[in-house]
Short mmCIF file of C-alpha atoms in Angstrom, two decimals:
data_model
loop_
_atom_site.label_atom_id
_atom_site.label_comp_id
_atom_site.label_asym_id
_atom_site.label_seq_id
_atom_site.Cartn_x
_atom_site.Cartn_y
_atom_site.Cartn_z
CA MET A 290 0.91 46.54 -38.53
CA PHE A 291 1.89 47.22 -35.00
CA LEU A 292 5.40 48.16 -33.09
CA GLY A 293 6.35 47.05 -29.75
CA LEU A 294 9.40 48.72 -28.56
CA ASP A 295 11.12 46.92 -25.69
CA LEU A 296 13.39 48.94 -23.68
CA GLY A 297 15.55 47.06 -21.64
CA THR A 298 18.48 47.49 -19.39
CA SER A 299 21.08 46.37 -21.82
CA GLY A 300 19.23 47.11 -25.13
CA LEU A 301 16.31 47.90 -27.45
CA ARG A 302 13.84 45.23 -28.94
CA VAL A 303 11.65 46.47 -31.95
CA LEU A 304 8.92 43.90 -33.00
CA LEU A 305 6.85 44.32 -35.57
CA ALA A 306 3.35 42.36 -35.50
CA GLY A 307 0.62 41.86 -38.08
CA GLU A 308 -3.01 42.48 -37.58
CA ASP A 309 -3.50 39.39 -36.07
CA GLY A 310 -1.16 39.98 -33.30
CA LEU A 311 1.28 37.72 -34.85
CA PRO A 312 5.32 38.89 -34.74
CA LEU A 313 6.63 39.30 -38.44
CA ALA A 314 9.92 40.67 -37.54
CA SER A 315 12.16 42.16 -34.62
CA VAL A 316 15.50 43.77 -34.41
CA SER A 317 17.73 45.06 -31.58
CA ALA A 318 20.30 46.94 -30.81
CA ASP A 319 22.63 46.80 -27.48
CA TYR A 320 24.16 49.71 -25.46
CA GLY A 321 26.09 49.69 -22.16
CA VAL A 322 25.22 50.79 -18.70
CA SER A 323 27.82 53.30 -16.65
CA HIS A 324 28.60 52.56 -12.97
CA PRO A 325 30.37 55.53 -11.64
CA HIS A 326 30.58 54.62 -8.41
CA PRO A 327 29.96 51.25 -6.46
CA GLY A 328 25.99 51.24 -6.21
CA TRP A 329 25.42 53.49 -9.03
CA SER A 330 23.92 52.46 -12.28
CA GLU A 331 23.40 55.35 -14.84
CA GLN A 332 22.90 55.38 -18.66
CA ASP A 333 22.74 58.22 -21.15
CA PRO A 334 19.07 58.58 -22.75
CA ARG A 335 20.81 59.12 -26.20
CA LEU A 336 21.86 55.78 -26.25
CA TRP A 337 18.42 54.76 -26.09
CA LEU A 338 17.49 56.84 -29.34
CA GLU A 339 20.42 55.73 -31.39
CA ALA A 340 19.28 52.49 -30.61
CA LEU A 341 16.23 53.37 -32.07
CA ASP A 342 17.33 54.76 -35.09
CA THR A 343 19.28 51.80 -35.65
CA CYS A 344 16.48 49.39 -35.32
CA MET A 345 14.10 51.33 -37.08
CA ALA A 346 16.66 51.69 -39.87
CA ALA A 347 17.09 47.95 -40.19
CA LEU A 348 13.33 47.15 -40.03
CA GLY A 349 12.42 49.61 -42.79
CA ALA A 350 15.10 48.10 -45.02
CA ASP A 351 13.22 44.79 -44.80
CA HIS A 352 9.42 46.20 -44.67
CA ASP A 353 7.32 48.41 -45.97
CA LEU A 354 6.12 50.36 -42.89
CA ARG A 355 3.40 52.52 -44.32
CA GLY A 356 1.00 49.98 -42.80
CA VAL A 357 1.80 50.28 -38.95
CA ARG A 358 -1.26 52.13 -37.19
CA GLY A 359 0.30 52.12 -33.58
CA ILE A 360 3.17 51.80 -31.61
CA GLY A 361 3.51 50.90 -27.72
CA VAL A 362 6.50 51.31 -25.60
CA SER A 363 7.77 48.92 -22.76
CA GLY A 364 10.52 49.88 -20.58
CA HIS A 365 12.62 48.71 -17.61
CA MET A 366 10.72 50.64 -14.52
CA HIS A 367 11.93 53.21 -11.40
CA GLY A 368 14.65 55.03 -13.79
CA ALA A 369 14.83 58.62 -13.31
CA VAL A 370 15.17 60.99 -16.35
CA LEU A 371 14.94 64.47 -15.84
CA LEU A 372 13.81 67.06 -18.18
CA ASP A 373 14.53 70.88 -18.10
CA ALA A 374 11.80 73.45 -19.53
CA VAL A 375 12.80 72.79 -22.82
CA GLY A 376 12.84 69.14 -22.65
CA ALA A 377 16.52 68.42 -22.78
CA VAL A 378 17.97 65.91 -20.29
CA ILE A 379 19.71 67.26 -17.58
CA ARG A 380 21.88 63.99 -16.21
CA PRO A 381 22.06 60.55 -17.06
CA CYS A 382 19.07 58.06 -16.04
CA ILE A 383 19.62 56.68 -12.73
CA LEU A 384 18.27 53.04 -13.08
CA TRP A 385 16.28 50.86 -11.61
CA ASN A 386 19.33 48.41 -9.96
CA ASP A 387 21.09 51.74 -8.38
CA THR A 388 21.19 51.71 -4.77
CA ARG A 389 22.61 55.09 -4.02
CA SER A 390 19.38 56.38 -2.46
CA PHE A 391 19.11 53.76 0.16
CA ALA A 392 19.00 56.42 3.05
CA GLU A 393 16.27 58.37 1.24
CA ALA A 394 14.35 55.44 0.64
CA ALA A 395 14.20 54.26 4.11
CA VAL A 396 13.13 57.63 5.25
CA LEU A 397 10.49 57.90 2.86
CA ASP A 398 9.50 54.51 3.47
CA ALA A 399 8.78 55.28 7.29
CA MET A 400 6.63 58.25 6.51
CA GLU A 401 3.20 58.12 7.50
CA ASP A 402 0.84 56.66 4.77
CA VAL A 403 3.21 56.48 2.28
CA ARG A 404 3.20 52.37 2.19
CA ALA A 405 -0.77 52.47 2.22
CA LEU A 406 -1.14 55.14 -0.32
CA SER A 407 1.59 53.58 -2.74
CA GLY A 408 0.75 49.74 -2.26
CA ASN A 409 4.46 49.24 -1.69
CA ILE A 410 7.37 49.27 0.30
CA VAL A 411 9.66 52.50 -0.88
CA PHE A 412 12.85 50.74 -2.29
CA PRO A 413 15.74 52.08 -2.96
CA GLY A 414 15.52 51.48 -6.66
CA PHE A 415 12.13 53.42 -6.79
CA THR A 416 11.83 56.78 -8.44
CA ALA A 417 11.12 58.82 -5.29
CA PRO A 418 13.95 58.35 -3.31
CA LYS A 419 16.42 59.07 -6.49
CA LEU A 420 14.81 62.48 -6.69
CA LEU A 421 15.39 63.17 -2.96
CA TRP A 422 19.25 62.04 -3.49
CA VAL A 423 19.72 64.76 -6.48
CA LYS A 424 17.82 67.58 -4.47
CA ALA A 425 20.47 66.56 -1.64
CA GLN A 426 23.61 65.92 -3.85
CA GLU A 427 23.26 67.69 -6.86
CA PRO A 428 20.93 70.93 -6.17
CA GLU A 429 21.59 72.92 -9.34
CA ALA A 430 20.19 69.87 -11.42
CA PHE A 431 17.21 69.19 -9.43
CA ALA A 432 16.32 73.06 -9.37
CA ARG A 433 16.07 72.73 -13.40
CA VAL A 434 14.02 69.97 -13.17
CA ALA A 435 10.50 70.64 -15.40
CA LYS A 436 9.57 66.95 -15.96
CA VAL A 437 10.68 63.62 -14.04
CA VAL A 438 9.67 60.74 -16.84
CA LEU A 439 10.38 56.92 -16.64
CA PRO A 440 12.48 55.38 -19.53
CA ALA A 441 9.39 54.26 -21.52
CA GLY A 442 8.05 57.86 -20.89
CA TYR A 443 10.85 59.43 -22.00
CA MET A 444 10.86 57.14 -25.26
CA ASN A 445 6.89 58.50 -25.36
CA PHE A 446 8.03 61.80 -25.31
CA HIS A 447 10.99 61.52 -27.96
CA LEU A 448 7.96 59.58 -30.14
CA THR A 449 5.34 62.44 -29.77
CA GLY A 450 6.55 65.36 -28.03
CA ARG A 451 4.30 64.88 -25.21
CA ALA A 452 4.94 63.88 -21.56
CA PHE A 453 2.96 60.88 -20.69
CA ALA A 454 3.05 57.62 -18.99
CA ASP A 455 0.78 54.78 -18.19
CA MET A 456 -0.32 53.67 -14.88
CA SER A 457 1.73 50.48 -14.57
CA ASP A 458 5.13 52.12 -14.72
CA SER A 459 3.99 54.86 -12.71
CA ALA A 460 3.13 52.75 -9.83
CA GLY A 461 6.69 52.35 -9.23
CA THR A 462 7.77 55.79 -8.60
CA SER A 463 6.06 55.88 -5.22
CA TRP A 464 4.32 59.16 -6.42
CA LEU A 465 1.20 57.47 -7.50
CA ASP A 466 -1.92 56.36 -5.39
CA THR A 467 -1.71 52.88 -6.84
CA GLY A 468 -5.17 52.10 -5.74
CA ALA A 469 -6.86 55.06 -7.18
CA ARG A 470 -4.60 55.37 -10.39
CA ASP A 471 -3.55 58.76 -9.87
CA TRP A 472 -0.62 60.93 -8.89
CA SER A 473 -1.13 61.46 -4.78
CA ALA A 474 -0.49 64.95 -3.59
CA GLN A 475 0.42 63.42 -0.52
CA LEU A 476 3.16 61.19 -1.69
CA LEU A 477 4.30 64.11 -4.13
CA GLN A 478 4.89 66.57 -1.22
CA ALA A 479 6.78 63.65 1.08
CA GLY A 480 9.47 63.22 -1.94
CA GLY A 481 9.49 67.08 -2.40
CA MET A 482 7.80 67.01 -5.94
CA ARG A 483 4.85 69.17 -7.69
CA ALA A 484 1.89 67.39 -9.69
CA ASP A 485 3.34 69.86 -12.57
CA GLN A 486 6.62 67.81 -12.92
CA MET A 487 4.78 65.00 -13.58
CA PRO A 488 4.08 63.41 -17.12
CA ASP A 489 0.08 63.10 -17.78
CA LEU A 490 -1.21 59.71 -16.96
CA VAL A 491 -3.00 57.36 -19.37
CA GLU A 492 -3.78 53.45 -19.38
CA GLY A 493 -1.52 51.49 -21.19
CA CYS A 494 -3.80 50.90 -24.10
CA GLU A 495 -4.97 54.46 -24.45
CA VAL A 496 -3.69 56.90 -27.08
CA GLY A 497 -1.19 59.52 -25.55
CA GLY A 498 -0.32 60.95 -28.57
CA THR A 499 0.94 60.72 -32.44
CA LEU A 500 4.14 59.93 -34.00
CA ARG A 501 6.30 62.97 -34.87
CA GLY A 502 5.94 63.96 -38.24
CA ASP A 503 9.75 64.19 -38.54
CA LEU A 504 10.23 60.65 -37.60
CA ALA A 505 7.23 59.48 -39.69
CA LEU A 506 8.95 60.89 -42.48
CA ARG A 507 12.22 59.50 -41.52
CA TRP A 508 10.83 55.85 -41.13
CA GLY A 509 8.73 56.01 -43.89
CA MET A 510 5.34 55.56 -42.05
CA SER A 511 2.28 57.27 -41.71
CA ASP A 512 1.78 60.65 -40.02
CA LYS A 513 -1.30 59.30 -38.08
CA VAL A 514 0.08 56.40 -36.25
CA VAL A 515 -1.00 56.67 -32.65
CA VAL A 516 1.34 55.86 -29.67
CA VAL A 517 -0.03 54.60 -26.64
CA GLY A 518 0.91 54.42 -22.91
CA GLY A 519 2.71 51.27 -23.04
CA ALA A 520 3.79 49.56 -19.89
CA GLY A 521 6.78 48.92 -17.19
CA ASP A 522 8.62 45.69 -18.37
CA ASN A 523 6.84 43.08 -16.44
CA ALA A 524 3.27 44.32 -17.02
CA ALA A 525 4.05 44.29 -20.53
CA ALA A 526 5.36 40.78 -20.40
CA ALA A 527 1.77 39.84 -18.63
CA CYS A 528 0.23 41.53 -21.87
CA GLY A 529 2.58 39.35 -23.87
CA THR A 530 1.58 36.11 -21.90
CA GLY A 531 -2.39 37.03 -21.58
CA ALA A 532 -1.77 37.25 -17.57
CA MET A 533 -4.12 39.81 -17.12
CA GLY A 534 -6.67 38.71 -13.91
CA GLU A 535 -7.19 36.54 -11.28
CA GLY A 536 -5.25 32.86 -11.82
CA GLN A 537 -3.35 34.17 -14.70
CA GLY A 538 0.22 34.47 -14.16
CA PHE A 539 4.05 33.21 -14.80
CA VAL A 540 7.34 32.57 -13.42
CA SER A 541 10.24 34.26 -15.10
CA LEU A 542 13.51 32.75 -15.21
CA GLY A 543 15.55 35.03 -16.18
CA THR A 544 18.71 37.01 -14.69
CA SER A 545 16.09 37.71 -11.70
CA GLY A 546 13.47 35.63 -11.07
CA VAL A 547 9.63 36.84 -10.83
CA LEU A 548 6.76 35.23 -10.29
CA LEU A 549 3.67 37.54 -11.28
CA THR A 550 -0.08 36.88 -11.15
CA GLY A 551 -2.72 39.64 -12.74
CA ARG A 552 -5.64 40.70 -10.00
CA ASP A 553 -8.87 41.91 -10.70
CA GLY A 554 -9.05 43.93 -7.42
CA TYR A 555 -6.52 46.21 -5.69
CA ALA A 556 -5.06 44.03 -2.64
CA PRO A 557 -1.96 45.46 -1.19
CA LEU A 558 0.44 43.93 1.21
CA ALA A 559 3.27 46.08 1.28
CA GLU A 560 5.06 44.25 4.68
CA SER A 561 5.38 41.26 2.75
CA ALA A 562 7.55 43.22 0.15
CA VAL A 563 5.31 41.56 -2.63
CA HIS A 564 5.20 44.57 -5.59
CA THR A 565 1.57 45.70 -6.03
CA PHE A 566 1.21 47.74 -8.97
CA CYS A 567 -1.55 48.77 -11.63
CA HIS A 568 -1.57 46.68 -14.64
CA ALA A 569 -1.40 48.39 -18.25
CA VAL A 570 -5.14 47.65 -18.83
CA PRO A 571 -8.10 49.66 -16.79
CA SER A 572 -9.48 48.29 -13.82
CA LYS A 573 -6.46 45.69 -13.37
CA TRP A 574 -3.64 45.10 -10.99
CA TYR A 575 -0.98 42.70 -10.91
CA GLN A 576 1.26 41.53 -8.06
CA MET A 577 4.67 39.99 -8.21
CA GLY A 578 7.53 38.40 -5.68
CA VAL A 579 10.97 39.43 -7.23
CA ILE A 580 14.12 37.43 -6.23
CA LEU A 581 17.34 38.94 -7.61
CA ALA A 582 19.21 36.20 -8.79
CA ALA A 583 17.74 33.56 -10.87
CA THR A 584 19.53 32.19 -13.72
CA ASP A 585 22.13 34.79 -12.35
CA SER A 586 22.91 31.99 -9.49
CA LEU A 587 23.40 29.32 -12.32
CA ASN A 588 25.77 31.81 -14.23
CA TRP A 589 27.41 32.49 -11.00
CA LEU A 590 28.38 29.04 -10.48
CA ALA A 591 29.12 28.76 -14.09
CA GLN A 592 31.95 31.21 -13.86
CA VAL A 593 33.31 29.80 -10.62
CA THR A 594 33.50 26.44 -11.66
CA GLY A 595 34.91 26.71 -15.66
CA GLU A 596 31.70 25.08 -17.13
CA GLY A 597 28.75 26.85 -19.20
CA PRO A 598 25.59 27.38 -17.45
CA ALA A 599 24.06 25.22 -20.32
CA ALA A 600 26.34 22.30 -19.66
CA LEU A 601 25.74 22.38 -15.97
CA SER A 602 21.86 22.29 -16.13
CA GLY A 603 21.97 19.87 -19.03
CA ALA A 604 23.60 17.37 -16.39
CA LEU A 605 20.81 17.14 -14.67
CA GLU A 606 18.39 15.06 -16.11
CA ALA A 607 14.27 15.00 -15.15
CA PRO A 608 12.65 13.41 -13.81
CA ILE A 609 13.53 14.49 -10.49
CA ALA A 610 14.31 12.14 -7.46
CA GLY A 611 14.01 14.38 -4.35
CA PRO A 612 15.74 17.18 -2.87
CA GLY A 613 19.63 17.09 -2.28
CA ALA A 614 21.61 17.52 0.39
CA VAL A 615 23.28 20.58 -0.16
CA ARG A 616 21.26 23.73 0.33
CA PHE A 617 21.60 26.96 -1.30
CA LEU A 618 20.69 30.69 -0.42
CA PRO A 619 20.43 32.57 -3.77
CA TYR A 620 20.96 36.06 -2.19
CA LEU A 621 24.23 36.43 -4.39
CA SER A 622 23.32 40.70 -4.59
CA GLY A 623 20.65 40.53 -1.33
CA GLU A 624 16.90 39.64 -1.47
CA ARG A 625 13.89 41.47 -2.52
CA THR A 626 10.83 38.94 -1.75
CA PRO A 627 10.01 38.71 1.26
CA HIS A 628 13.06 39.98 3.42
CA ASN A 629 14.04 43.25 1.59
CA ASP A 630 17.15 42.74 2.52
CA SER A 631 19.91 44.31 0.68
CA HIS A 632 22.74 43.21 2.82
CA ILE A 633 22.35 39.35 2.98
CA ARG A 634 24.76 37.49 0.63
CA GLY A 635 24.25 33.85 -0.57
CA ALA A 636 25.40 30.70 1.08
CA PHE A 637 25.95 26.97 0.33
CA LEU A 638 25.41 24.52 3.48
CA ASN A 639 26.27 20.98 4.25
CA LEU A 640 29.24 20.84 1.81
CA SER A 641 31.10 17.57 2.39
CA VAL A 642 34.22 16.05 0.68
CA GLY A 643 31.52 14.50 -1.50
CA THR A 644 30.04 17.16 -2.85
CA ASP A 645 30.22 17.39 -6.92
CA ARG A 646 29.72 19.85 -9.51
CA ALA A 647 26.24 18.40 -9.98
CA ALA A 648 25.14 18.58 -6.38
CA LEU A 649 26.15 22.35 -6.12
CA THR A 650 23.93 22.64 -9.58
CA GLN A 651 21.09 20.91 -7.99
CA ALA A 652 21.48 23.02 -4.88
CA VAL A 653 21.45 26.01 -7.05
CA MET A 654 18.38 25.35 -8.81
CA GLU A 655 16.52 24.02 -5.62
CA GLY A 656 17.69 27.48 -4.05
CA VAL A 657 16.02 29.16 -6.62
CA ALA A 658 12.86 26.97 -6.36
CA PHE A 659 12.69 27.77 -2.74
CA ALA A 660 12.95 31.44 -3.10
CA LEU A 661 10.46 31.57 -5.46
CA ARG A 662 8.24 29.43 -2.76
CA ASP A 663 8.91 32.41 -0.58
CA CYS A 664 7.33 34.63 -3.32
CA ALA A 665 4.16 32.39 -3.65
CA GLU A 666 3.56 32.33 -0.22
CA ALA A 667 3.71 36.11 -0.08
CA ILE A 668 1.50 36.48 -2.93
CA ARG A 669 -0.98 34.15 -1.15
CA ALA A 670 -1.04 35.90 2.06
CA THR A 671 -2.95 38.62 -0.15
CA GLY A 672 -5.77 36.51 -0.94
CA ALA A 673 -4.54 35.84 -4.88
CA ASP A 674 -5.33 32.52 -6.34
CA LEU A 675 -2.21 31.17 -8.38
CA GLY A 676 -3.57 28.37 -10.36
CA GLY A 677 -1.70 27.25 -13.11
CA LEU A 678 1.46 29.32 -14.23
CA LEU A 679 3.24 29.70 -17.34
CA ALA A 680 6.73 29.07 -17.15
CA ILE A 681 8.84 31.65 -19.23
CA GLY A 682 12.70 33.27 -19.24
CA GLY A 683 15.94 31.57 -20.37
CA GLY A 684 15.90 28.91 -17.44
CA SER A 685 12.61 27.36 -18.19
CA ALA A 686 14.56 25.38 -20.99
CA SER A 687 15.65 22.98 -17.98
CA ARG A 688 12.99 20.46 -17.61
CA PHE A 689 14.70 19.49 -14.04
CA TRP A 690 14.52 23.10 -12.87
CA LEU A 691 10.71 23.26 -13.91
CA GLU A 692 9.86 19.80 -12.43
CA THR A 693 11.93 21.25 -9.41
CA ILE A 694 9.87 24.33 -9.27
CA ALA A 695 6.61 22.69 -10.28
CA THR A 696 6.73 20.37 -7.09
CA VAL A 697 8.11 23.07 -4.67
CA LEU A 698 5.33 25.57 -5.16
CA ASP A 699 3.01 22.44 -5.53
CA LEU A 700 1.18 24.32 -8.85
CA PRO A 701 1.77 23.00 -12.59
CA LEU A 702 3.87 24.84 -14.72
CA SER A 703 2.79 25.24 -18.25
CA ARG A 704 5.94 25.56 -21.07
CA PRO A 705 4.65 27.46 -24.21
CA GLU A 706 5.57 26.61 -27.46
CA ALA A 707 8.19 28.17 -29.22
CA GLY A 708 7.48 31.80 -30.12
CA ASP A 709 7.40 35.26 -29.12
CA PHE A 710 5.58 36.42 -26.07
CA GLY A 711 7.83 39.01 -24.09
CA ALA A 712 7.69 42.49 -23.46
CA ALA A 713 7.78 43.75 -26.93
CA LEU A 714 4.89 41.59 -27.94
CA GLY A 715 2.95 42.82 -24.97
CA ALA A 716 3.80 46.29 -26.00
CA ALA A 717 2.51 45.89 -29.59
CA ARG A 718 -0.76 44.32 -28.20
CA LEU A 719 -1.29 47.49 -26.02
CA ALA A 720 -0.91 49.57 -29.66
CA MET A 721 -3.23 47.31 -31.08
CA VAL A 722 -5.99 47.84 -28.51
CA GLY A 723 -5.27 51.62 -28.67
CA ALA A 724 -5.49 51.58 -32.55
CA GLY A 725 -9.08 49.97 -32.22
CA ALA A 726 -7.68 46.49 -33.59
CA GLY A 727 -9.29 44.82 -31.08
CA SER A 728 -10.76 44.49 -27.36
CA VAL A 729 -8.38 43.69 -24.17
CA ASP A 730 -9.83 40.26 -24.17
CA GLU A 731 -9.39 39.68 -27.83
CA VAL A 732 -6.04 40.64 -28.13
CA MET A 733 -4.17 40.18 -24.56
CA THR A 734 -4.70 36.25 -24.80
CA ARG A 735 -2.78 32.99 -24.13
CA PRO A 736 0.02 31.16 -25.93
CA ARG A 737 -0.37 28.12 -27.33
CA ILE A 738 1.24 25.35 -24.57
CA ALA A 739 3.81 22.55 -25.54
CA GLU A 740 3.50 20.82 -22.26
CA THR A 741 2.51 21.13 -18.81
CA ILE A 742 4.56 19.88 -16.04
CA GLU A 743 2.68 18.69 -13.09
CA PRO A 744 3.99 18.79 -9.48
CA ARG A 745 5.51 14.85 -8.32
CA ALA A 746 2.79 14.05 -5.42
CA ASP A 747 5.08 11.09 -4.64
CA LEU A 748 7.96 13.77 -3.39
CA SER A 749 6.11 16.83 -2.15
CA ALA A 750 6.50 15.89 1.36
CA ALA A 751 10.28 15.72 0.98
CA TYR A 752 10.52 19.00 -0.90
CA ALA A 753 8.17 20.70 1.80
CA ASP A 754 10.32 19.24 4.56
CA ALA A 755 13.65 21.10 2.43
CA TYR A 756 11.71 24.26 2.08
CA ALA A 757 10.98 24.42 6.09
CA ALA A 758 14.89 23.69 6.35
CA TYR A 759 15.77 26.81 3.72
CA ARG A 760 13.20 29.21 5.44
CA ALA A 761 14.98 28.37 8.66
CA THR A 762 18.10 29.57 7.52
CA TYR A 763 17.66 32.81 6.37
CA PRO A 764 17.04 34.22 10.07
CA ALA A 765 19.90 31.92 11.43
CA ILE A 766 22.30 33.52 8.89
CA LYS A 767 21.51 37.31 8.26
CA ASP A 768 23.57 38.73 11.26
CA LEU A 769 26.54 36.99 9.64
CA SER A 770 26.09 38.25 6.51
CA ARG A 771 26.30 41.95 7.91
#
């Protein structure tokens, strides 16, 4: 058996998979996030370890874990866990959605060759600017830093006693030469860091260490359980859905929205705000566009109207009949791809006395679809062939929404059969490969498809015109949002 640990922002999920790679059981435990100041987002890593103990106790109560051969960890990316010389945590982890280091990010991003080496814009949520902030604002803490690890890397350190990280997670630090898949001396120097402060690098499916004896004893497991490099959350989700190479990808309708595709080569285009990261397996990369409010936009509308998100979406039944008159910009928390604009805010346009709740809901769904089209166009500009995409995440339950997105993207969307194919499964699959249970091609397979939703050819021109109007709106209103 194999364990996949998915260390999320709001909770930990532990999945147990059998030798065939199919899930046997999963348990989860929640924890909170601290926001001590506006724009700050922190978490005490002890919460992750307490959640792990809770999950392992629950899993061990119902399953004999002596057959576990490998563990993989998926984690939310970009977080900065600072360790001192004895491996103790110096301060709370600064999370991916913390924006305090926006000024430091801008300085790094303007430096020569930073984008060229990292393959990405330096966003405020990335790891490198966080350390520059700590250096300036908490110099005593910075002076104690012996290692900087990401959340998944900290879990690896806890499990094995060794500081190591995989390529996919490390690519989000702005310290990694993403094309060469190694720490960059130039990027480290730009960020005021040293190579000895970095964890060892391994591929996500490569063994990085062995489970600590005391943990193995506590959990009723062998002392020969291997722990692989693991992955950042989106790379792990790609492993769980089999999105490994060209033409394999997914649209994720979660709190944020992600359009991700695997790449067989390295083809960054940083100025488009497309993320270009190493994949979790050797010689592969992936690219993704990110919008910051997908189902979050629908959740916001639900809060404002007093109607639940499921009721709002359920009121719109497929088939779609064409774009609505009301336009919505889903920039409730700013936007990532393609604008890289943390100041822009959302808007409704073309409201009238006849606008009802259903029209607002349709506008929200269309606005998210148009934002995902922005991501698709940015990714296509790198030379990627998107092909058909899987549709995953909570929002994919709405056929109306999926038919809208398929038509706006002019791509078929396939909805998988009910099952588990997320980041936890991807982490377990990486453990399978690392433990010798199969090759990447044998293990990282696509899920069974329940249905494929084709674009509506009869409505493609109407949605293309609506998208053009949507695209023209951002430059017209961006200064009004300041």
